[in-house]
Short mmCIF file of C-alpha atoms and ligand atoms in Angstrom, two decimals:
data_model
loop_
_atom_site.label_atom_id
_atom_site.label_comp_id
_atom_site.label_asym_id
_atom_site.label_seq_id
_atom_site.Cartn_x
_atom_site.Cartn_y
_atom_site.Cartn_z
CA MET A 1 108.60 -64.13 46.44
CA GLY A 2 104.41 -62.30 45.43
CA SER A 3 102.57 -62.21 47.67
CA HIS A 4 99.77 -64.33 46.20
CA GLN A 5 103.20 -66.88 45.88
CA ALA A 6 104.23 -66.28 49.54
CA GLU A 7 100.35 -67.37 50.72
CA VAL A 8 100.76 -70.73 49.31
CA GLU A 9 103.95 -71.53 50.71
CA ALA A 10 102.82 -70.15 53.50
CA ASP A 11 99.72 -72.56 53.25
CA LYS A 12 101.93 -75.50 52.67
CA LEU A 13 101.80 -78.32 54.42
CA LYS A 14 104.70 -78.73 56.87
CA VAL A 15 105.38 -81.99 57.39
CA ILE A 16 108.69 -83.28 59.14
CA PHE A 17 110.05 -86.59 58.75
CA LEU A 18 112.54 -88.57 61.09
CA PRO A 19 114.71 -91.63 59.92
CA PHE A 20 115.91 -94.03 62.35
CA LEU A 21 120.13 -94.85 62.11
CA SER A 22 120.22 -97.54 60.21
CA THR A 23 120.92 -97.38 56.50
CA SER A 24 116.90 -100.03 55.42
CA HIS A 25 115.38 -98.16 57.58
CA ILE A 26 116.70 -94.69 55.91
CA ILE A 27 115.92 -95.39 52.58
CA PRO A 28 112.56 -96.05 52.48
CA ILE A 29 111.59 -93.48 55.17
CA VAL A 30 113.26 -90.58 52.77
CA ASP A 31 111.97 -91.84 49.79
CA ILE A 32 108.31 -91.28 51.46
CA GLY A 33 109.83 -88.28 52.65
CA ARG A 34 110.81 -87.38 48.84
CA LEU A 35 107.65 -88.66 47.99
CA PHE A 36 105.43 -86.31 50.32
CA ALA A 37 107.36 -82.92 48.72
CA MET A 38 106.18 -84.50 45.22
CA HIS A 39 102.72 -84.03 46.15
CA GLY A 40 103.37 -80.64 47.03
CA VAL A 41 103.81 -80.59 50.75
CA ASP A 42 107.05 -78.67 52.04
CA VAL A 43 109.48 -81.69 53.89
CA THR A 44 111.96 -81.23 56.78
CA ILE A 45 113.73 -83.97 57.28
CA ILE A 46 115.80 -84.29 60.70
CA THR A 47 119.06 -86.36 61.52
CA THR A 48 122.48 -86.69 61.62
CA PRO A 49 125.44 -86.08 59.44
CA VAL A 50 126.97 -89.47 58.19
CA ALA A 51 122.67 -91.08 57.64
CA ALA A 52 122.41 -87.39 55.61
CA SER A 53 125.31 -88.59 53.61
CA ILE A 54 123.71 -91.42 52.21
CA PHE A 55 120.64 -89.22 51.03
CA GLN A 56 122.00 -85.69 50.51
CA ASN A 57 122.55 -86.07 46.60
CA SER A 58 118.47 -87.36 46.22
CA ILE A 59 117.86 -84.18 47.92
CA ASP A 60 119.48 -81.80 46.47
CA ARG A 61 118.27 -83.75 43.20
CA ASP A 62 114.97 -83.41 44.60
CA THR A 63 115.33 -79.58 45.23
CA ASN A 64 116.59 -78.45 42.13
CA ARG A 65 113.45 -80.51 40.83
CA GLY A 66 111.37 -77.83 41.89
CA HIS A 67 110.63 -79.66 45.11
CA SER A 68 110.63 -78.42 48.80
CA ILE A 69 112.83 -80.51 50.67
CA ARG A 70 115.42 -79.87 53.16
CA THR A 71 118.12 -81.91 55.14
CA HIS A 72 118.18 -80.33 58.83
CA ILE A 73 121.05 -81.88 60.32
CA ILE A 74 122.30 -82.46 63.73
CA LYS A 75 125.27 -83.34 65.90
CA PHE A 76 125.49 -86.90 66.57
CA PRO A 77 127.09 -86.41 69.79
CA ALA A 78 129.61 -89.36 69.22
CA SER A 79 132.41 -87.98 72.17
CA GLN A 80 129.27 -87.86 74.49
CA VAL A 81 128.85 -91.33 74.56
CA GLY A 82 132.77 -92.69 73.88
CA LEU A 83 131.89 -93.25 69.90
CA PRO A 84 134.65 -91.90 67.46
CA GLU A 85 133.71 -89.15 65.26
CA GLY A 86 131.45 -90.27 62.42
CA VAL A 87 130.38 -93.22 63.64
CA GLU A 88 126.30 -92.67 64.62
CA THR A 89 124.78 -95.19 61.88
CA PHE A 90 123.75 -99.22 62.63
CA ASN A 91 125.72 -101.37 59.32
CA ALA A 92 126.86 -104.08 58.88
CA ASP A 93 129.90 -102.99 60.19
CA THR A 94 129.04 -101.71 63.55
CA PRO A 95 131.19 -102.39 66.13
CA PRO A 96 129.43 -105.29 68.40
CA GLY A 97 130.37 -102.57 71.24
CA MET A 98 129.39 -99.37 69.89
CA ILE A 99 125.79 -100.02 69.10
CA ALA A 100 124.45 -99.32 72.71
CA LYS A 101 126.35 -96.07 72.25
CA ILE A 102 125.03 -95.24 69.63
CA SER A 103 121.31 -95.70 70.98
CA GLN A 104 122.54 -93.47 73.65
CA GLY A 105 123.91 -91.10 71.87
CA LEU A 106 120.75 -90.40 69.94
CA SER A 107 118.61 -90.89 72.70
CA MET A 108 120.22 -88.12 73.71
CA LEU A 109 119.57 -85.83 71.12
CA LYS A 110 115.52 -86.53 72.22
CA GLU A 111 115.05 -82.98 72.89
CA GLU A 112 116.63 -81.15 70.55
CA MET A 113 114.70 -83.06 68.28
CA GLU A 114 111.01 -82.56 70.73
CA GLN A 115 111.96 -78.75 70.24
CA LEU A 116 112.52 -78.69 65.95
CA PHE A 117 109.47 -79.96 65.40
CA GLU A 118 108.22 -77.01 67.57
CA ASP A 119 110.06 -74.53 65.50
CA LEU A 120 109.57 -75.70 62.05
CA GLU A 121 106.58 -75.01 63.03
CA ALA A 122 104.79 -78.86 61.32
CA ASP A 123 102.03 -79.83 61.01
CA CYS A 124 102.37 -83.16 60.96
CA ILE A 125 105.74 -85.59 61.61
CA VAL A 126 106.19 -89.28 60.48
CA THR A 127 108.57 -90.86 61.90
CA ASP A 128 110.65 -94.39 62.19
CA MET A 129 108.78 -96.55 63.89
CA PHE A 130 112.07 -97.43 67.00
CA TYR A 131 111.10 -93.24 67.76
CA PRO A 132 107.66 -93.91 70.10
CA TRP A 133 107.90 -90.80 72.00
CA THR A 134 107.88 -88.81 69.07
CA ALA A 135 103.85 -90.00 69.93
CA ASP A 136 103.22 -87.99 72.61
CA ALA A 137 105.64 -85.08 71.78
CA ALA A 138 103.41 -84.70 68.87
CA ALA A 139 100.11 -85.00 71.58
CA LYS A 140 101.80 -81.96 73.45
CA LEU A 141 101.56 -80.13 70.00
CA GLY A 142 98.69 -80.95 68.64
CA ILE A 143 100.01 -82.44 65.58
CA PRO A 144 98.53 -85.93 63.85
CA ARG A 145 101.99 -88.08 64.32
CA LEU A 146 102.51 -90.96 61.35
CA LEU A 147 104.81 -93.79 62.11
CA PHE A 148 106.75 -95.77 59.51
CA LEU A 149 106.68 -99.70 59.51
CA GLY A 150 109.66 -101.38 58.15
CA GLY A 151 108.15 -104.53 56.77
CA SER A 152 105.08 -106.03 55.11
CA TYR A 153 101.74 -106.31 56.95
CA LEU A 154 102.15 -109.64 56.94
CA ALA A 155 104.33 -109.70 59.01
CA HIS A 156 102.81 -107.31 61.76
CA SER A 157 99.94 -108.76 61.40
CA ALA A 158 102.29 -112.59 62.72
CA GLN A 159 103.32 -110.53 65.38
CA HIS A 160 100.59 -109.36 66.25
CA SER A 161 99.01 -113.14 66.01
CA VAL A 162 102.04 -114.64 68.15
CA LYS A 163 102.16 -111.63 70.93
CA ASN A 164 98.60 -112.40 71.38
CA TYR A 165 97.87 -115.83 71.46
CA MET A 166 100.89 -117.29 72.29
CA PRO A 167 101.08 -120.65 69.93
CA HIS A 168 104.60 -120.73 70.55
CA LYS A 169 103.77 -122.15 74.01
CA GLU A 170 101.34 -124.97 73.14
CA ILE A 171 104.66 -126.64 71.83
CA GLY A 172 106.73 -129.61 73.27
CA LEU A 173 109.95 -128.92 71.00
CA ASP A 174 112.04 -125.92 69.47
CA THR A 175 111.59 -127.50 66.03
CA GLU A 176 108.18 -128.75 66.00
CA LYS A 177 105.49 -126.30 63.78
CA PHE A 178 102.72 -124.59 64.84
CA ASN A 179 100.09 -122.31 62.53
CA LEU A 180 99.54 -118.58 63.53
CA PRO A 181 95.94 -118.04 64.49
CA GLY A 182 93.94 -115.68 63.35
CA LEU A 183 95.45 -114.81 59.89
CA PRO A 184 94.22 -114.99 56.75
CA HIS A 185 95.75 -118.20 55.49
CA LYS A 186 97.64 -121.15 57.63
CA LEU A 187 100.78 -120.20 57.72
CA GLU A 188 103.68 -122.42 59.88
CA MET A 189 106.54 -122.16 61.89
CA THR A 190 108.04 -123.62 64.43
CA PRO A 191 109.46 -121.47 67.95
CA LEU A 192 112.87 -121.12 66.00
CA GLN A 193 112.23 -119.06 63.81
CA LEU A 194 110.51 -116.33 65.71
CA PRO A 195 112.72 -113.54 66.93
CA ASP A 196 113.81 -113.87 70.64
CA TRP A 197 112.02 -111.47 71.68
CA LEU A 198 108.30 -112.77 71.10
CA ARG A 199 109.30 -116.24 72.10
CA ALA A 200 110.33 -115.17 75.72
CA PRO A 201 110.06 -111.32 77.27
CA THR A 202 113.55 -109.46 76.02
CA GLY A 203 114.83 -105.50 77.03
CA TYR A 204 113.72 -106.03 73.37
CA THR A 205 110.58 -106.97 74.18
CA TYR A 206 109.73 -104.07 76.41
CA LEU A 207 111.01 -101.90 73.81
CA MET A 208 108.51 -103.30 70.60
CA GLU A 209 105.49 -103.01 74.30
CA MET A 210 105.92 -99.08 73.81
CA ILE A 211 105.95 -99.00 70.09
CA ARG A 212 102.61 -101.07 69.78
CA ASP A 213 101.62 -97.87 72.50
CA SER A 214 102.74 -95.55 70.37
CA GLU A 215 100.84 -96.53 68.04
CA LYS A 216 97.75 -96.59 69.42
CA LYS A 217 98.00 -93.24 70.05
CA SER A 218 99.45 -91.76 66.54
CA TYR A 219 97.22 -91.50 63.65
CA GLY A 220 98.13 -94.07 61.79
CA SER A 221 100.97 -95.89 60.21
CA LEU A 222 102.38 -95.92 56.51
CA PHE A 223 103.78 -99.16 54.66
CA ASP A 224 105.88 -99.34 51.97
CA SER A 225 103.62 -101.78 50.42
CA PHE A 226 100.93 -102.22 48.35
CA TYR A 227 97.62 -102.76 48.28
CA GLU A 228 97.43 -105.88 45.40
CA LEU A 229 100.17 -106.99 46.92
CA GLU A 230 99.33 -108.05 50.58
CA GLY A 231 95.66 -106.23 49.99
CA THR A 232 94.54 -109.49 52.68
CA TYR A 233 97.04 -108.60 55.12
CA GLN A 234 96.29 -104.70 55.53
CA GLU A 235 92.70 -105.73 55.74
CA HIS A 236 93.92 -107.96 58.44
CA TYR A 237 96.60 -105.23 59.83
CA LYS A 238 93.75 -102.56 60.61
CA LYS A 239 91.21 -104.61 61.67
CA ALA A 240 93.54 -106.59 64.39
CA THR A 241 94.85 -103.51 65.75
CA GLY A 242 92.08 -100.55 65.11
CA THR A 243 94.66 -98.52 63.43
CA LYS A 244 94.32 -96.17 60.38
CA SER A 245 97.01 -97.11 58.24
CA TRP A 246 98.28 -96.33 54.58
CA SER A 247 100.28 -99.12 51.96
CA LEU A 248 101.93 -96.19 49.37
CA GLY A 249 104.45 -98.82 47.75
CA PRO A 250 106.72 -99.35 46.31
CA VAL A 251 107.62 -95.70 46.96
CA PHE A 252 111.30 -96.37 45.60
CA LEU A 253 109.43 -96.80 42.43
CA TRP A 254 107.85 -93.12 42.17
CA VAL A 255 110.59 -90.94 42.94
CA ASN A 256 113.77 -92.49 42.23
CA GLN A 257 112.57 -91.99 38.11
CA ASP A 258 116.81 -91.83 36.63
CA ALA A 259 120.17 -93.10 36.88
CA SER A 260 121.90 -90.77 39.53
CA ASP A 261 118.86 -91.68 42.24
CA LYS A 262 119.11 -95.43 41.51
CA ALA A 263 122.51 -95.54 41.24
CA GLY A 264 122.92 -93.86 44.93
CA ARG A 265 120.53 -94.71 46.54
CA GLY A 266 121.65 -96.75 50.20
CA ASN A 267 125.26 -95.31 50.32
CA GLY A 268 124.92 -91.52 48.01
CA LYS A 269 127.20 -91.72 45.89
CA VAL A 270 126.14 -91.80 42.80
CA GLU A 271 128.42 -94.17 40.12
CA GLN A 272 129.92 -92.28 36.74
CA GLU A 273 128.28 -92.66 34.66
CA ASP A 274 130.33 -92.00 31.77
CA LYS A 275 132.12 -94.92 33.40
CA VAL A 276 130.45 -98.47 32.57
CA GLN A 277 130.44 -100.76 35.68
CA GLY A 278 132.33 -103.98 35.32
CA TRP A 279 129.08 -105.19 36.97
CA LEU A 280 127.23 -103.99 33.84
CA GLU A 281 129.93 -104.80 31.13
CA TRP A 282 129.36 -108.39 32.61
CA LEU A 283 125.56 -108.63 32.85
CA ASN A 284 125.39 -107.47 29.25
CA PHE A 285 127.13 -110.86 28.19
CA LYS A 286 124.97 -112.85 29.49
CA PRO A 287 121.44 -114.29 28.38
CA ASP A 288 118.18 -113.37 29.40
CA ASN A 289 117.39 -114.29 32.82
CA SER A 290 119.91 -116.09 33.18
CA VAL A 291 121.96 -115.02 36.10
CA LEU A 292 120.96 -115.90 39.91
CA TYR A 293 121.29 -111.58 42.21
CA VAL A 294 122.88 -113.58 45.61
CA SER A 295 122.74 -110.66 48.12
CA PHE A 296 121.73 -110.38 52.58
CA GLY A 297 121.03 -106.35 52.57
CA SER A 298 123.00 -104.18 55.59
CA MET A 299 123.09 -105.74 57.64
CA SER A 300 124.35 -108.85 57.64
CA LYS A 301 127.54 -110.73 57.49
CA PHE A 302 128.40 -114.96 57.61
CA PRO A 303 131.19 -117.10 59.40
CA SER A 304 133.36 -117.94 57.56
CA SER A 305 131.81 -121.81 57.76
CA GLN A 306 128.64 -120.70 55.65
CA LEU A 307 130.60 -118.79 53.49
CA VAL A 308 132.03 -121.89 51.77
CA GLU A 309 128.88 -122.99 51.53
CA ILE A 310 127.65 -120.69 49.29
CA ALA A 311 130.33 -119.70 47.82
CA GLN A 312 130.82 -124.12 46.67
CA ALA A 313 126.79 -124.13 46.11
CA LEU A 314 126.72 -121.23 43.84
CA GLU A 315 129.54 -122.89 41.24
CA GLU A 316 127.73 -126.02 42.16
CA SER A 317 124.11 -124.53 40.31
CA GLY A 318 125.88 -123.96 37.15
CA HIS A 319 124.15 -120.91 37.35
CA ASP A 320 125.81 -117.30 36.62
CA PHE A 321 125.85 -115.68 39.63
CA ILE A 322 126.54 -112.13 41.29
CA TRP A 323 127.12 -112.68 44.74
CA VAL A 324 127.15 -109.48 46.78
CA ILE A 325 129.36 -109.77 50.10
CA LYS A 326 130.14 -107.19 53.31
CA LYS A 327 134.18 -106.64 52.81
CA LYS A 328 136.60 -108.35 55.12
CA ASP A 329 137.25 -107.59 58.93
CA GLU A 330 140.72 -106.90 59.17
CA GLY A 331 142.76 -110.22 60.25
CA GLU A 332 139.10 -112.20 58.75
CA GLU A 333 140.46 -115.88 56.91
CA VAL A 334 138.07 -115.95 54.01
CA SER A 335 141.24 -116.35 51.27
CA PHE A 336 139.49 -118.67 50.32
CA LEU A 337 137.34 -116.43 48.36
CA ASP A 338 140.28 -115.21 47.19
CA GLU A 339 140.03 -118.44 45.22
CA PHE A 340 136.95 -118.37 44.85
CA GLU A 341 137.26 -115.17 42.65
CA LYS A 342 139.39 -115.22 41.07
CA ARG A 343 138.34 -119.00 39.49
CA VAL A 344 135.28 -117.71 38.53
CA LYS A 345 136.46 -114.63 36.97
CA ALA A 346 138.28 -117.48 35.39
CA SER A 347 135.65 -119.32 34.29
CA ASN A 348 133.09 -116.01 33.97
CA LYS A 349 130.86 -118.29 35.89
CA GLY A 350 131.17 -115.24 38.74
CA TYR A 351 131.25 -112.12 38.85
CA LEU A 352 131.94 -111.30 43.15
CA ILE A 353 131.06 -107.34 44.67
CA TRP A 354 132.70 -106.29 47.77
CA GLY A 355 130.77 -103.28 50.32
CA TRP A 356 127.69 -101.78 48.09
CA ALA A 357 126.14 -103.46 45.50
CA PRO A 358 124.18 -100.08 43.28
CA GLN A 359 120.94 -102.75 43.83
CA LEU A 360 118.37 -100.76 41.99
CA LEU A 361 120.51 -100.73 38.96
CA ILE A 362 121.05 -104.55 39.00
CA LEU A 363 117.98 -105.88 38.85
CA GLU A 364 116.34 -103.48 36.31
CA ASN A 365 119.29 -105.64 34.32
CA LYS A 366 117.31 -108.19 32.23
CA ALA A 367 120.31 -111.02 32.65
CA ILE A 368 118.45 -111.70 35.76
CA GLY A 369 116.35 -114.37 36.63
CA GLY A 370 116.25 -114.82 40.41
CA LEU A 371 117.15 -113.71 43.83
CA VAL A 372 118.90 -115.50 46.49
CA THR A 373 117.84 -113.38 49.72
CA HIS A 374 117.50 -113.04 53.54
CA CYS A 375 113.99 -111.19 52.75
CA GLY A 376 114.91 -107.81 54.34
CA TRP A 377 111.38 -106.02 53.23
CA ASN A 378 113.21 -103.65 50.82
CA THR A 379 115.15 -106.07 49.14
CA ILE A 380 111.32 -108.10 48.50
CA ILE A 381 109.25 -105.31 47.28
CA GLU A 382 112.08 -104.48 43.99
CA SER A 383 112.31 -107.54 43.64
CA VAL A 384 108.82 -108.30 42.95
CA ASN A 385 108.57 -105.18 41.38
CA ALA A 386 111.19 -106.29 38.65
CA GLY A 387 109.76 -108.96 38.23
CA PHE A 388 112.04 -111.47 39.73
CA PRO A 389 111.53 -114.97 42.00
CA MET A 390 113.35 -115.81 44.74
CA ALA A 391 115.20 -118.34 47.16
CA THR A 392 114.54 -117.29 50.39
CA TRP A 393 116.89 -117.10 53.28
CA PRO A 394 115.93 -115.13 56.82
CA LEU A 395 118.16 -114.25 59.20
CA PHE A 396 116.43 -112.16 61.14
CA ALA A 397 113.81 -109.11 62.42
CA GLU A 398 110.97 -110.42 60.91
CA GLN A 399 112.24 -112.08 58.01
CA PHE A 400 111.21 -115.30 58.54
CA PHE A 401 106.86 -113.92 58.55
CA ASN A 402 108.24 -111.59 55.32
CA GLU A 403 109.28 -115.52 53.82
CA LYS A 404 105.69 -117.34 54.22
CA LEU A 405 104.85 -114.01 52.46
CA VAL A 406 106.54 -114.74 49.61
CA THR A 407 106.62 -118.71 49.40
CA ASP A 408 103.18 -119.96 50.64
CA VAL A 409 101.07 -117.01 49.69
CA LEU A 410 102.41 -115.33 47.12
CA LYS A 411 104.03 -118.54 45.65
CA ILE A 412 106.77 -116.50 44.20
CA GLY A 413 110.04 -118.15 46.27
CA VAL A 414 111.39 -121.19 47.89
CA ALA A 415 112.80 -121.96 50.03
CA VAL A 416 116.65 -122.19 51.22
CA GLY A 417 115.28 -124.15 55.12
CA ALA A 418 116.57 -121.19 57.01
CA LYS A 419 115.47 -122.87 60.03
CA GLU A 420 116.34 -121.13 63.10
CA TRP A 421 116.78 -116.58 64.20
CA ARG A 422 119.16 -114.75 65.25
CA ASN A 423 120.50 -111.71 65.84
CA TRP A 424 121.96 -109.10 62.83
CA ASN A 425 124.64 -108.96 64.61
CA ASP A 426 125.31 -112.73 65.69
CA PHE A 427 126.31 -115.14 63.59
CA GLY A 428 123.97 -117.82 64.58
CA LYS A 429 124.74 -121.52 65.05
CA GLU A 430 122.90 -122.99 62.07
CA VAL A 431 124.80 -123.41 58.49
CA VAL A 432 122.62 -123.83 56.16
CA LYS A 433 124.73 -126.82 53.93
CA LYS A 434 125.69 -126.23 49.49
CA GLU A 435 122.96 -129.23 48.96
CA GLU A 436 120.23 -127.06 50.49
CA ILE A 437 121.13 -124.15 48.95
CA GLY A 438 121.78 -125.88 46.03
CA LYS A 439 118.00 -127.30 45.42
CA ALA A 440 116.32 -124.16 46.52
CA VAL A 441 117.93 -121.90 43.34
CA ALA A 442 117.60 -125.47 41.09
CA LEU A 443 113.52 -124.77 41.28
CA LEU A 444 113.90 -121.85 41.05
CA MET A 445 115.59 -121.26 37.67
CA SER A 446 114.06 -124.27 36.15
CA SER A 447 111.55 -124.12 34.14
CA GLY A 448 108.77 -126.04 35.71
CA GLU A 449 107.76 -124.22 39.21
CA GLY A 450 110.02 -121.46 38.39
CA ALA A 451 108.94 -121.00 35.95
CA ASP A 452 105.68 -120.27 37.33
CA MET A 453 106.68 -118.25 39.78
CA ARG A 454 108.17 -116.23 37.79
CA ARG A 455 104.35 -116.18 35.82
CA ARG A 456 103.27 -115.01 39.29
CA VAL A 457 106.01 -112.51 40.36
CA ARG A 458 105.57 -110.54 37.02
CA GLU A 459 101.80 -110.29 37.25
CA LEU A 460 102.70 -108.12 40.76
CA SER A 461 105.29 -106.43 39.35
CA HIS A 462 102.81 -105.03 36.47
CA ALA A 463 100.71 -104.50 39.84
CA ALA A 464 103.22 -102.92 41.70
CA LYS A 465 103.27 -100.21 38.19
CA ARG A 466 100.19 -99.59 38.12
CA ALA A 467 100.22 -99.17 42.41
CA VAL A 468 101.88 -95.84 41.59
CA GLN A 469 100.15 -94.82 38.57
CA VAL A 470 97.60 -91.99 38.45
CA GLY A 471 93.97 -94.22 40.16
CA GLY A 472 96.62 -96.63 41.23
CA SER A 473 96.05 -97.78 44.83
CA SER A 474 98.54 -96.32 46.25
CA GLN A 475 98.81 -93.27 44.39
CA THR A 476 94.98 -93.14 46.10
CA ASN A 477 95.77 -93.95 49.62
CA MET A 478 98.75 -90.15 48.68
CA LEU A 479 96.13 -88.23 47.74
CA GLU A 480 93.47 -89.25 50.40
CA LEU A 481 96.91 -88.60 53.73
CA VAL A 482 97.34 -85.81 52.23
CA GLN A 483 94.39 -84.24 51.88
CA GLU A 484 93.86 -85.82 55.62
CA LEU A 485 96.10 -84.04 56.74
CA LYS A 486 95.36 -80.87 55.20
CA GLU A 487 91.66 -80.89 57.17
CA LEU A 488 93.35 -81.30 59.51
CA ARG A 489 95.58 -79.28 59.73
CA LEU A 490 92.61 -76.70 59.29
CA GLN A 491 90.68 -77.46 61.61
CA ARG A 492 93.99 -76.62 64.70
CA VAL A 493 94.20 -73.50 62.51
CA ASN A 494 90.44 -72.89 63.36
CA ARG A 495 91.04 -73.69 66.27
CA LYS A 496 93.46 -71.36 67.20
CA VAL A 497 91.91 -68.56 65.87
CA THR A 498 88.55 -69.21 67.93
CA ALA A 499 90.52 -68.99 70.64
CA ILE A 500 91.88 -65.82 70.03
CA PRO A 501 89.85 -64.16 72.62
N1 UDP B 601 121.13 -101.96 49.57
C1 UDP B 601 121.74 -101.99 48.45
N2 UDP B 601 123.05 -102.13 48.02
C2 UDP B 601 123.51 -103.72 49.01
C3 UDP B 601 122.99 -103.67 49.50
C4 UDP B 601 121.94 -103.04 50.44
O1 UDP B 601 121.45 -101.00 47.49
O2 UDP B 601 124.57 -104.05 48.72
C5 UDP B 601 119.65 -101.86 49.27
C6 UDP B 601 118.96 -102.52 48.96
O3 UDP B 601 118.21 -101.97 47.39
C7 UDP B 601 118.37 -101.87 50.47
C8 UDP B 601 118.51 -102.04 51.35
O4 UDP B 601 120.13 -101.87 50.89
O5 UDP B 601 117.13 -101.46 49.32
C9 UDP B 601 118.29 -103.36 52.19
O6 UDP B 601 117.57 -103.68 52.63
P1 UDP B 601 116.57 -104.36 53.31
O7 UDP B 601 115.40 -104.64 53.97
O8 UDP B 601 116.41 -105.85 52.29
O9 UDP B 601 117.30 -105.84 53.82
P2 UDP B 601 118.76 -105.43 55.64
O10 UDP B 601 119.76 -104.28 54.85
O11 UDP B 601 117.66 -104.03 56.36
O12 UDP B 601 118.68 -106.27 55.38
#
């Protein structure tokens, strides 16, 4: 390395990323890390082996592209907390009895992570919201901490509203509607649609309080959103919480430009490009905008009573569909699904993907016409970018709030009519009937209201692409953020220099 080059390298802004151990938190924060590296920042992602296996391929490709990015792997203390080797992430297959142990294992890594921030000489740390302790760790080192907040600005604004005004306390029935106070739009919900920890205090409420406190102590927050999508809520959130925040999305769009990046995203396995996948072959024979894509993200499973309703609704809808279903647990009675699969294969009406689907690639296909989604924020952003309207079926986390953005604010989706929030690892009591699913799907694919929604979402799809181009809203935010972090670094270095006697 020449001396000039060495100087440049030494001068690089060093940022450490710390993803949480669940797939849908890992995916966007790793993409943000890759985005920083694309902007000339030196990036290290600290994580455990199983989490790294989900995204290491993309990091290797970025390194080959000349970006300064790497993974720093720390061992997960599985045996110390009584877990089998390899169980260290939260997803749909995580056995319920192991969830608390994974959290315990993760908290045991705190000191090692904190030491790494210092040893790797970070100028800034970007950590998932689920690591509130990192705000103090950054303060000790005198460096800024940014937190990645998953979900929409609307969802976080709504949580803030419920916490401050407790509107659901004024309501007699759990199924009665109330307004979310103080928000830019009139948005109605019922107490049953609120996360349990917002309805009444639980252990999780305490964790969320810590997360909010840590946000106030941090330099600011990062969102995978873009101004043209929910700028009103971005402004509202910053004002209501008095915090700094940057929207950088859609982040996947910037950093997953080629087919290998798209194919491997979220499960680490790149589908063989020379082998045409079954789903692709199947889709290629379908007319444009004709196929429903039905998926409920990386965390949720349904009981067989609900699977029956979905299967019948899809079959009776008359539309072609791709349905992504989580693999069966051993001994589970879902033999009707095998029959269903044989039938829809024979009629050529449906294609089932068991386990993990290459969602980004599928959503690029012109044959897709709309989504049935659980309103996971990553999926909403991906669907908006692809220009597809949605039938919304929120289940857990902040998804009922995300639904409001899609159906009531942007009017690019229709609600299936889910009434009850549940935990991600819990089936809940509600079974949405096939008639309700059918009604939403019919409207979504219709030439009337469906076409209006499609027109609106297409405009947003164009806006998404503009947001990440030169001069676009997210691109401008990204440049300003990197510049600001560089200035903070300079101030810190100058302070050190002047402090030397
Ligand atoms: N995903 C995928 N294939 C699947 C399931 C999920 O590629 O079979 C990706 C999807 O594209 C999205 C993420 O995993 O980026 C799921 O995140 P989301 O916020 O939609 O839902 P969650 O998994 O948090 O419920």
